[in-house]
C-alpha cells in the first residue's frame, strides 16, 4: 500500500515540528528564530510594533511572535495616545501591545514619557507650574498603569532632549521649565515603579560626537546627584549613504563605564529607493555591525529594530525618496539584513557543528547547609572549536535553574538552601556554542543550618572571557527568605593577580582578594523569591584561566 502523499507531507511536517521542540536550540541550529540566538548570547532582539497590523494581519503577528523577545510600542504609549486630553487616560493600544508581548513571553520597553513630539497642544500651552504637575501626573499614571505588570520592564523617560550640537533642545519643555524637567521626570518615574529600568533616548548619538558627549555628561552628572538614570538608548536610525559610525562599539563602552545599561532602541538602515542587491548587501553589513557592537559590550541589553517589515516603516513617510530600511520586505520575505542579524546573533558562520560528549555524572562532596562541591568526568570536543566549559543546573521541571558555570571539571556551589534536596546535572559547551546532552542526575541533600526565615543567594555566571579578562554577568541575587529584604551584600573572591576593572548595578568595594558588592538605591528591595542582577569585569594575567568564586549573599 502506498502512503498518500499528503499524509506523507503531514508526517514529515510533524517530524519537523517535533524536531523543533526536542532539539536543543544552539547557535549551530541555523533554522532557529532570532530570539533563540539572542537568548543564547544573553541579549534581547526586539522590534517596534504598530497596533493596526498587530490586530489585522496574521503574517505580522506570526513573525513578531516567533522572532522577537522584546517589543516597543511604535506609537501607542506616546502622550497623544495615552492622555489626549488632560486627565483622560486611554491605554487601549498600549494594552494590546503589552498583552501580545505577555502571551509571547516578550519584554516591553515603554516608549516614551516626555518628548517634544506627539504631545497634545493642551500640554504645550500650560504655565510652568501646571506643566510640571501635568508631566509628573502623566508619568505617574502611565508608569503606574504597568508598575505591577512584569512584562513592562523599562521606560524611555525623556526622548531627544538634545540638539545635534549638544545643547539642550529648546523644546516647550525646556523653554517653560528649564533643565530641571529632566531630573524631575526621572524621579517621578522611579516613584511610580521602583523596579523599572529608566532610560534616556536619542538619535545621532551612535558615534562619539558632540551630541553623544552631551548625553554622556548629563547622565554622569544626574547619577552623581542620585537622579535615577539606569540606561541610555541609542536610536540608531542609520542610512547607507551616510556611512557607518565606526566608533559605535567604543561609544557604547564609554557609557557602560558610567554604570548604565545601554541598548539599541530604534534601529533601521534606510537607502535611496529603489532597492537593489548592492544596497541590500551594504545595509546587511550595517545591521551586522550594530548587532556585533551590542554583543561585544556586556552592558548592552539588546537591539530593537524600528519595525520589521518594509510594509510598515516610518522611513518613506519621513525621508523623502528613501525606504527599504528593515529586515523583511513588504511581502514578509526575509532580506539579506535579516540573515545578517541572524548570523551575527548566532555567532558568525558556524564551522563546528559537533557538540561535545556528555560529561560524567557529577559527584557531590563537602555537602554543608548552604554549599557543596560537584566533580565530574570531562567531556571531549572533536568538532574543532574546543571545549569551552560546563554549565551546572538544578533539575526543576520546566525551567531548570542554572547554578553556575565552570571551565574545569568541578564547581563549588554556594548559597544553597539548608535541608533541601538538590538534583543536579552538568552539560558541556564548545567554542561554537554547541551544547552536549545533559549528564545523568546527581542527588544530594544539604544539612540543617541556621538561616531561619531570612537569606539570599548569589550565583555568578561568566558571560565572556578572553586572554587577560572576563565579564561576570549576571550575578543573580535572589531573596530565598520568607520576608522582603531592603538590601543585600554579596561577597566573592578574586583569584590572585586578578583586579576588578568595572561593575554595574551594585556598589562595589575591594579589600585584598575579597570583593563586596552592595545593592544600589534601586535594586535593594526584594520580595520573597524576587531577584535582581549585577555584573562586573575583571582583568587577569595573560593566559590565566581562573575566574571569581565563593559567592555568598547576606
Ligand atoms: C515615529 C513613528 O515611527 C511614526 O509612526 C510616527 O508617525 C512618528 O514617530 N524617534 C522616536 C520615535 O523616538 O518615537 C519615532 O517614531 C521615530 C524617531
XYZ file of C-alpha atoms and ligand atoms in Angstrom:
572
model
C 0.000 0.000 0.000
C 1.380 3.395 -0.887
C 1.355 6.260 1.546
C -0.886 9.017 0.290
C 1.373 11.942 -0.494
C -0.480 14.456 1.642
C -0.259 12.185 4.683
C 3.464 11.771 3.978
C 3.761 15.534 3.966
C 1.877 15.621 7.234
C 4.171 13.009 8.806
C 7.271 14.877 7.639
C 5.850 18.137 8.931
C 5.164 16.501 12.268
C 8.730 15.194 12.417
C 9.957 18.705 11.653
C 7.765 20.259 14.301
C 8.847 17.677 16.891
C 12.485 18.242 15.987
C 11.998 21.954 16.518
C 10.748 21.337 20.027
C 13.026 18.460 21.043
C 16.420 19.520 19.751
C 18.289 21.953 21.954
C 18.476 25.316 20.203
C 22.125 26.138 19.715
C 23.921 28.664 17.538
C 24.528 25.782 15.152
C 20.775 25.397 14.659
C 20.581 27.566 11.580
C 16.800 27.499 11.372
C 16.237 28.885 14.867
C 14.495 32.269 15.089
C 16.344 35.434 16.072
C 15.150 35.332 19.666
C 16.661 31.887 20.276
C 20.100 33.002 19.168
C 19.799 36.304 21.013
C 18.879 34.491 24.227
C 21.912 32.251 23.954
C 24.044 35.405 23.846
C 22.260 36.971 26.823
C 20.638 39.737 24.726
C 17.154 40.604 23.575
C 16.144 41.132 19.952
C 13.061 43.249 19.503
C 11.044 45.489 17.252
C 8.634 48.380 17.407
C 5.095 47.156 16.801
C 2.138 49.069 15.402
C -1.345 48.328 16.713
C -3.071 48.250 13.288
C -1.291 45.319 11.641
C -0.952 43.607 15.025
C -4.715 43.251 15.159
C -5.300 42.822 11.407
C -2.519 40.752 9.867
C -1.669 37.154 10.683
C 1.755 37.264 8.987
C 2.694 40.322 11.008
C 1.602 38.684 14.241
C 3.284 35.369 13.476
C 6.664 36.874 12.704
C 6.502 39.172 15.718
C 5.556 36.260 17.974
C 8.199 33.901 16.631
C 11.249 36.058 16.065
C 11.204 38.670 18.831
C 11.943 38.548 22.546
C 11.313 42.257 23.100
C 8.716 44.751 21.928
C 8.391 48.549 21.880
C 5.118 50.305 21.009
C 5.836 52.366 17.898
C 3.220 54.979 18.853
C 0.714 53.503 21.311
C 2.433 54.621 24.527
C 3.150 58.184 23.441
C 1.422 61.072 25.199
C -1.036 61.833 22.396
C -2.242 58.221 22.585
C -2.305 57.743 26.356
C -3.538 61.170 27.572
C -5.104 63.008 24.619
C -6.961 65.396 26.904
C -5.904 66.344 30.384
C -6.611 63.622 32.935
C -8.325 61.352 30.338
C -6.139 58.284 30.039
C -6.532 55.696 27.293
C -4.469 52.533 27.366
C -6.298 50.532 24.701
C -3.484 50.475 22.128
C -0.754 50.208 24.745
C -2.524 47.323 26.472
C -2.978 45.478 23.165
C 0.780 45.530 22.643
C 1.599 44.597 26.232
C -0.910 41.714 26.168
C 0.571 40.401 22.924
C 4.033 40.548 24.474
C 2.866 38.743 27.603
C 1.311 35.970 25.521
C 4.599 35.522 23.685
C 6.969 35.800 26.658
C 8.401 39.075 25.415
C 9.521 42.060 27.442
C 8.190 45.544 26.703
C 10.162 48.783 26.716
C 7.830 51.723 27.361
C 8.278 54.493 24.805
C 8.073 57.374 25.669
C 7.042 59.558 28.618
C 8.413 63.045 27.916
C 9.063 64.145 24.338
C 8.521 67.313 22.324
C 6.709 65.424 19.545
C 3.340 63.658 19.637
C 2.404 65.604 22.752
C -1.020 67.276 22.695
C -1.420 71.039 22.409
C -3.004 71.286 25.858
C 0.293 70.314 27.465
C 2.324 72.773 25.437
C 0.267 75.800 26.420
C 0.320 75.220 30.213
C 2.040 77.608 32.624
C 5.270 76.397 34.247
C 3.676 75.198 37.482
C 0.804 73.480 35.707
C 3.134 71.911 33.136
C 5.400 70.395 35.789
C 2.386 68.968 37.601
C 0.917 67.619 34.348
C 4.228 65.962 33.484
C 4.521 64.330 36.894
C 0.904 63.172 36.793
C 1.293 61.754 33.282
C 4.376 59.787 34.308
C 2.738 58.599 37.496
C -0.393 57.379 35.671
C 1.291 55.780 32.647
C 4.160 54.106 34.503
C 1.814 53.281 37.374
C -0.595 51.527 34.986
C 2.108 48.913 34.280
C 4.063 49.016 37.540
C 2.833 45.611 38.669
C 2.949 44.113 35.160
C 6.106 42.010 34.810
C 6.087 42.350 31.007
C 6.906 46.068 31.069
C 10.473 46.309 32.309
C 11.825 49.679 31.189
C 10.893 53.183 30.017
C 12.235 55.936 27.829
C 11.657 58.660 30.409
C 12.913 61.500 28.240
C 13.410 61.371 24.486
C 15.532 63.612 22.233
C 16.352 66.311 24.794
C 19.491 67.482 22.934
C 20.010 69.126 19.573
C 22.744 67.948 17.218
C 25.273 70.476 18.591
C 24.912 69.015 22.072
C 22.867 71.880 23.514
C 19.642 71.134 25.325
C 16.846 71.249 22.777
C 14.785 74.440 23.080
C 11.536 72.487 23.193
C 8.436 73.726 25.006
C 9.597 71.590 27.939
C 12.929 73.345 28.223
C 11.556 76.776 27.372
C 8.869 76.545 30.051
C 10.552 74.526 32.801
C 14.301 74.802 32.239
C 16.687 71.874 32.508
C 15.169 70.595 35.779
C 12.304 68.909 33.944
C 14.669 66.065 33.062
C 15.615 65.152 36.642
C 12.015 65.629 37.752
C 10.805 63.227 35.071
C 13.225 60.510 36.181
C 12.290 60.968 39.833
C 8.580 60.731 39.020
C 9.147 57.542 37.012
C 11.142 55.935 39.811
C 8.405 56.810 42.296
C 5.757 55.262 40.025
C 7.664 51.985 39.548
C 10.787 51.407 41.647
C 11.643 48.280 39.637
C 11.513 49.682 36.110
C 14.724 50.486 34.279
C 14.720 54.167 33.344
C 16.330 55.358 30.128
C 17.271 58.494 28.253
C 16.966 58.031 24.491
C 18.240 59.992 21.481
C 19.320 59.858 17.825
C 22.578 60.701 16.048
C 24.332 59.540 19.198
C 25.715 56.257 17.859
C 29.242 57.556 17.323
C 31.360 59.707 19.630
C 30.311 63.264 18.783
C 29.160 66.493 20.427
C 25.635 65.199 20.983
C 26.575 61.816 22.433
C 29.161 63.521 24.652
C 26.483 65.918 25.911
C 24.325 62.926 26.892
C 27.315 61.246 28.470
C 27.994 64.330 30.613
C 24.337 64.740 31.547
C 23.957 61.095 32.572
C 27.157 61.259 34.576
C 26.066 64.384 36.423
C 22.493 63.176 37.021
C 23.773 59.939 38.527
C 26.176 61.854 40.782
C 23.111 63.701 42.087
C 21.327 60.362 42.622
C 18.824 61.043 39.864
C 17.713 57.545 38.831
C 19.023 57.168 35.263
C 19.682 53.462 34.644
C 20.042 53.220 30.939
C 20.895 55.030 27.707
C 19.137 54.281 24.424
C 20.775 54.810 21.045
C 18.043 55.130 18.433
C 20.322 54.189 15.511
C 18.292 55.428 12.556
C 21.106 54.842 10.071
C 21.363 55.391 6.312
C 23.754 53.585 3.975
C 24.609 56.826 2.158
C 25.995 58.434 5.351
C 28.444 55.699 6.344
C 28.593 53.507 9.412
C 29.752 55.135 12.685
C 32.955 53.140 13.164
C 33.275 54.062 16.852
C 29.794 52.759 17.733
C 31.122 49.983 19.986
C 33.633 52.287 21.652
C 30.845 54.774 22.310
C 28.608 52.107 23.898
C 31.556 51.031 26.018
C 32.211 54.510 27.414
C 28.579 54.787 28.518
C 28.773 51.311 30.048
C 31.684 52.548 32.139
C 29.290 55.064 33.738
C 27.441 52.066 35.178
C 24.360 52.323 32.970
C 22.783 49.727 30.741
C 22.925 50.628 27.057
C 20.549 49.477 24.347
C 19.918 49.969 20.660
C 16.359 51.256 20.654
C 15.161 52.114 17.141
C 17.486 50.520 14.609
C 16.755 50.921 10.912
C 19.056 51.346 7.926
C 17.487 53.283 5.107
C 18.603 53.672 1.496
C 17.711 55.801 -1.518
C 14.981 53.924 -3.380
C 14.852 51.809 -5.477
C 16.355 48.930 -3.588
C 18.991 46.801 -5.342
C 21.270 43.900 -4.415
C 24.308 46.112 -3.792
C 22.405 48.402 -1.434
C 20.887 45.385 0.313
C 24.375 43.981 0.892
C 25.653 47.270 2.336
C 22.576 47.522 4.523
C 23.195 43.975 5.771
C 26.723 44.908 6.902
C 25.302 47.863 8.886
C 22.841 45.591 10.656
C 25.587 43.074 11.358
C 27.891 45.784 12.711
C 25.226 47.078 15.093
C 24.428 43.616 16.443
C 28.125 42.819 16.834
C 28.739 46.106 18.681
C 25.996 45.230 21.146
C 27.285 41.666 21.524
C 30.762 42.974 22.292
C 29.585 45.265 25.085
C 28.416 43.420 28.172
C 26.222 46.276 29.361
C 24.308 46.307 26.048
C 20.979 44.627 26.773
C 19.860 44.114 23.193
C 18.723 45.537 19.905
C 15.274 46.847 18.986
C 14.569 47.353 15.288
C 12.114 50.146 14.436
C 9.550 47.799 12.879
C 10.478 44.646 10.988
C 8.696 44.728 7.632
C 9.139 47.401 4.953
C 5.362 47.273 4.639
C 5.138 49.275 7.893
C 8.028 51.670 8.365
C 8.166 55.356 9.230
C 11.056 55.911 6.804
C 9.264 56.565 3.476
C 6.888 58.999 5.219
C 9.750 60.889 6.844
C 12.750 60.801 4.494
C 11.672 61.590 1.003
C 12.811 59.079 -1.632
C 14.187 56.688 0.981
C 12.961 53.391 2.410
C 13.501 49.610 2.472
C 15.101 50.087 5.888
C 14.036 46.896 7.676
C 14.755 43.145 7.705
C 11.654 41.819 5.900
C 10.328 43.194 2.626
C 6.720 44.365 2.040
C 5.669 40.741 1.440
C 7.146 39.464 4.683
C 10.112 37.850 2.940
C 13.425 37.862 4.790
C 16.058 40.196 3.320
C 19.874 39.958 3.483
C 19.624 42.233 6.523
C 17.615 39.509 8.313
C 20.332 36.959 7.571
C 22.975 39.384 8.824
C 21.172 39.891 12.143
C 20.539 36.164 12.431
C 24.124 35.132 11.710
C 25.626 37.774 13.958
C 23.413 36.614 16.836
C 24.289 33.005 16.030
C 27.984 33.842 16.363
C 29.011 34.210 12.761
C 29.250 31.292 10.379
C 29.483 28.114 12.385
C 32.217 25.755 11.247
C 31.847 23.349 14.188
C 28.523 21.529 14.093
C 29.586 18.784 16.554
C 28.606 19.084 20.228
C 30.959 17.890 22.973
C 30.464 14.428 24.503
C 28.227 14.141 27.561
C 30.045 14.839 30.838
C 30.115 12.209 33.590
C 27.547 12.132 36.376
C 28.584 14.778 38.937
C 29.621 13.529 42.396
C 28.765 15.723 45.367
C 31.225 16.235 48.227
C 31.671 18.683 51.128
C 27.898 18.984 51.381
C 27.071 21.612 54.046
C 23.973 23.623 54.896
C 24.477 26.157 52.092
C 27.301 24.790 49.950
C 28.553 21.703 48.154
C 31.257 20.705 45.688
C 30.495 18.847 42.449
C 33.088 16.962 40.424
C 32.612 15.131 37.134
C 34.467 13.379 34.323
C 35.462 15.625 31.414
C 33.762 15.861 28.025
C 35.739 15.924 24.805
C 35.052 18.043 21.731
C 36.044 16.796 18.304
C 34.383 19.489 16.170
C 37.326 21.878 16.088
C 36.168 24.768 18.265
C 37.288 23.114 21.502
C 35.677 22.631 24.879
C 34.708 25.996 26.387
C 33.263 24.960 29.752
C 30.390 23.407 31.666
C 27.005 24.642 32.812
C 25.583 23.253 36.052
C 21.822 23.099 36.513
C 19.325 22.158 39.167
C 16.567 19.925 37.763
C 13.273 21.703 38.403
C 10.798 20.548 35.761
C 10.002 23.055 33.014
C 12.740 25.648 33.581
C 15.832 24.399 35.331
C 17.816 26.835 37.418
C 21.420 27.409 36.363
C 23.558 27.063 39.481
C 26.812 28.121 37.872
C 29.431 27.649 35.185
C 32.905 26.220 35.325
C 35.866 25.937 32.983
C 37.195 22.958 34.999
C 35.591 19.612 35.913
C 34.399 20.807 39.307
C 32.432 23.633 40.847
C 31.858 24.947 44.384
C 28.193 25.691 44.861
C 27.333 28.295 47.478
C 24.149 29.989 48.569
C 22.205 26.704 48.657
C 19.137 26.352 50.894
C 19.567 24.297 54.065
C 17.887 20.873 54.485
C 16.955 20.810 50.813
C 17.268 18.026 48.258
C 19.085 19.058 45.070
C 19.022 17.110 41.832
C 21.731 18.494 39.599
C 23.259 17.832 36.201
C 26.070 19.168 34.054
C 26.335 19.860 30.349
C 29.334 20.870 28.260
C 29.689 23.779 25.845
C 32.163 24.168 22.991
C 33.654 27.289 21.449
C 30.952 27.417 18.773
C 28.217 27.290 21.386
C 27.232 23.661 20.738
C 25.808 22.018 23.860
C 26.306 18.389 24.886
C 23.493 16.241 26.210
C 22.828 16.589 29.929
C 24.724 14.283 32.291
C 22.776 11.909 34.487
C 21.344 13.466 37.653
C 23.162 13.543 40.968
C 21.139 13.938 44.150
C 22.316 15.371 47.442
C 20.645 16.981 50.437
C 22.108 19.967 52.272
C 22.462 19.642 56.055
C 20.370 21.612 58.529
C 21.769 25.041 59.304
C 20.922 28.417 60.828
C 19.257 30.678 58.349
C 15.662 30.768 59.597
C 13.267 32.809 57.506
C 15.907 35.153 56.044
C 18.586 34.663 53.454
C 19.583 35.311 49.915
C 21.682 33.598 47.300
C 24.101 34.863 44.669
C 25.027 32.911 41.549
C 27.671 34.361 39.233
C 27.874 33.396 35.559
C 30.906 34.089 33.360
C 29.360 35.677 30.292
C 32.513 36.089 28.217
C 36.230 35.773 28.663
C 39.399 36.473 26.746
C 43.145 36.098 27.372
C 43.507 38.634 30.139
C 40.000 39.322 31.331
C 36.417 38.250 31.733
C 32.945 39.521 32.418
C 30.696 38.010 35.080
C 27.112 38.797 34.181
C 24.662 38.208 35.565
C 25.338 37.745 39.231
C 21.807 36.660 40.098
C 20.782 37.752 43.596
C 17.645 36.044 44.916
C 15.770 36.577 48.149
C 15.339 32.978 49.348
C 13.798 34.039 52.646
C 10.161 34.293 53.587
C 10.130 38.072 54.153
C 11.046 41.046 51.991
C 14.585 42.442 52.219
C 15.593 46.067 51.724
C 19.239 45.490 50.882
C 21.815 42.798 50.176
C 25.563 42.297 50.368
C 27.278 39.806 48.104
C 30.910 38.805 48.623
C 33.146 36.764 46.376
C 36.836 36.052 45.870
C 39.216 37.277 43.179
C 41.942 34.748 42.279
C 45.497 36.017 42.941
C 46.594 38.624 40.408
C 43.039 39.458 39.273
C 41.767 43.045 39.541
C 38.277 44.458 39.162
C 38.038 46.776 36.130
C 34.370 47.775 36.259
C 30.977 46.949 37.667
C 27.315 47.853 37.225
C 24.092 47.708 39.214
C 25.977 47.298 42.521
C 28.225 49.436 44.739
C 31.470 47.507 44.811
C 34.494 47.706 47.133
C 37.612 45.529 47.099
C 39.738 44.548 50.088
C 42.621 42.203 49.349
C 41.088 39.457 47.202
C 37.617 39.878 48.699
C 35.046 41.848 46.751
C 31.965 43.236 48.485
C 29.017 44.251 46.293
C 26.083 46.075 47.852
C 22.754 46.932 46.253
C 22.185 50.308 44.621
C 19.278 52.505 45.708
C 17.063 50.991 43.031
C 17.681 47.248 43.377
C 17.854 46.596 47.118
C 14.173 45.872 47.731
C 13.404 42.232 47.010
C 10.191 40.445 47.894
C 10.481 36.739 48.839
C 11.604 34.786 45.731
C 12.288 38.010 43.816
C 15.682 38.610 42.283
C 17.892 41.211 40.690
C 21.238 41.123 38.941
C 24.525 42.947 38.809
C 27.727 42.404 36.895
C 31.418 43.176 36.792
C 34.527 42.910 34.679
C 37.920 41.573 35.792
C 41.467 41.855 34.400
C 43.748 38.882 34.948
C 47.301 37.881 33.967
C 47.503 36.794 30.347
C 46.958 33.064 29.985
C 45.398 32.640 33.422
C 42.034 30.857 33.106
C 40.700 31.254 36.669
C 37.556 33.225 37.459
C 35.944 34.597 40.620
C 34.378 32.126 43.073
C 32.883 31.675 46.525
C 29.780 33.860 46.185
C 27.914 34.480 49.409
C 24.891 36.666 49.983
C 23.700 38.275 53.199
C 7.894 57.633 14.793
C 6.894 56.577 14.368
O 7.597 55.516 13.780
C 5.902 57.140 13.389
O 4.886 56.201 13.116
C 5.281 58.403 13.953
O 4.450 58.990 12.973
C 6.360 59.387 14.352
O 7.243 58.775 15.277
N 12.299 58.760 17.126
C 11.438 58.226 18.059
C 10.232 57.512 17.606
O 11.749 58.253 19.262
O 9.172 57.630 18.519
C 9.785 57.952 16.239
O 8.693 57.121 15.825
C 10.938 57.890 15.272
C 12.060 58.791 15.719
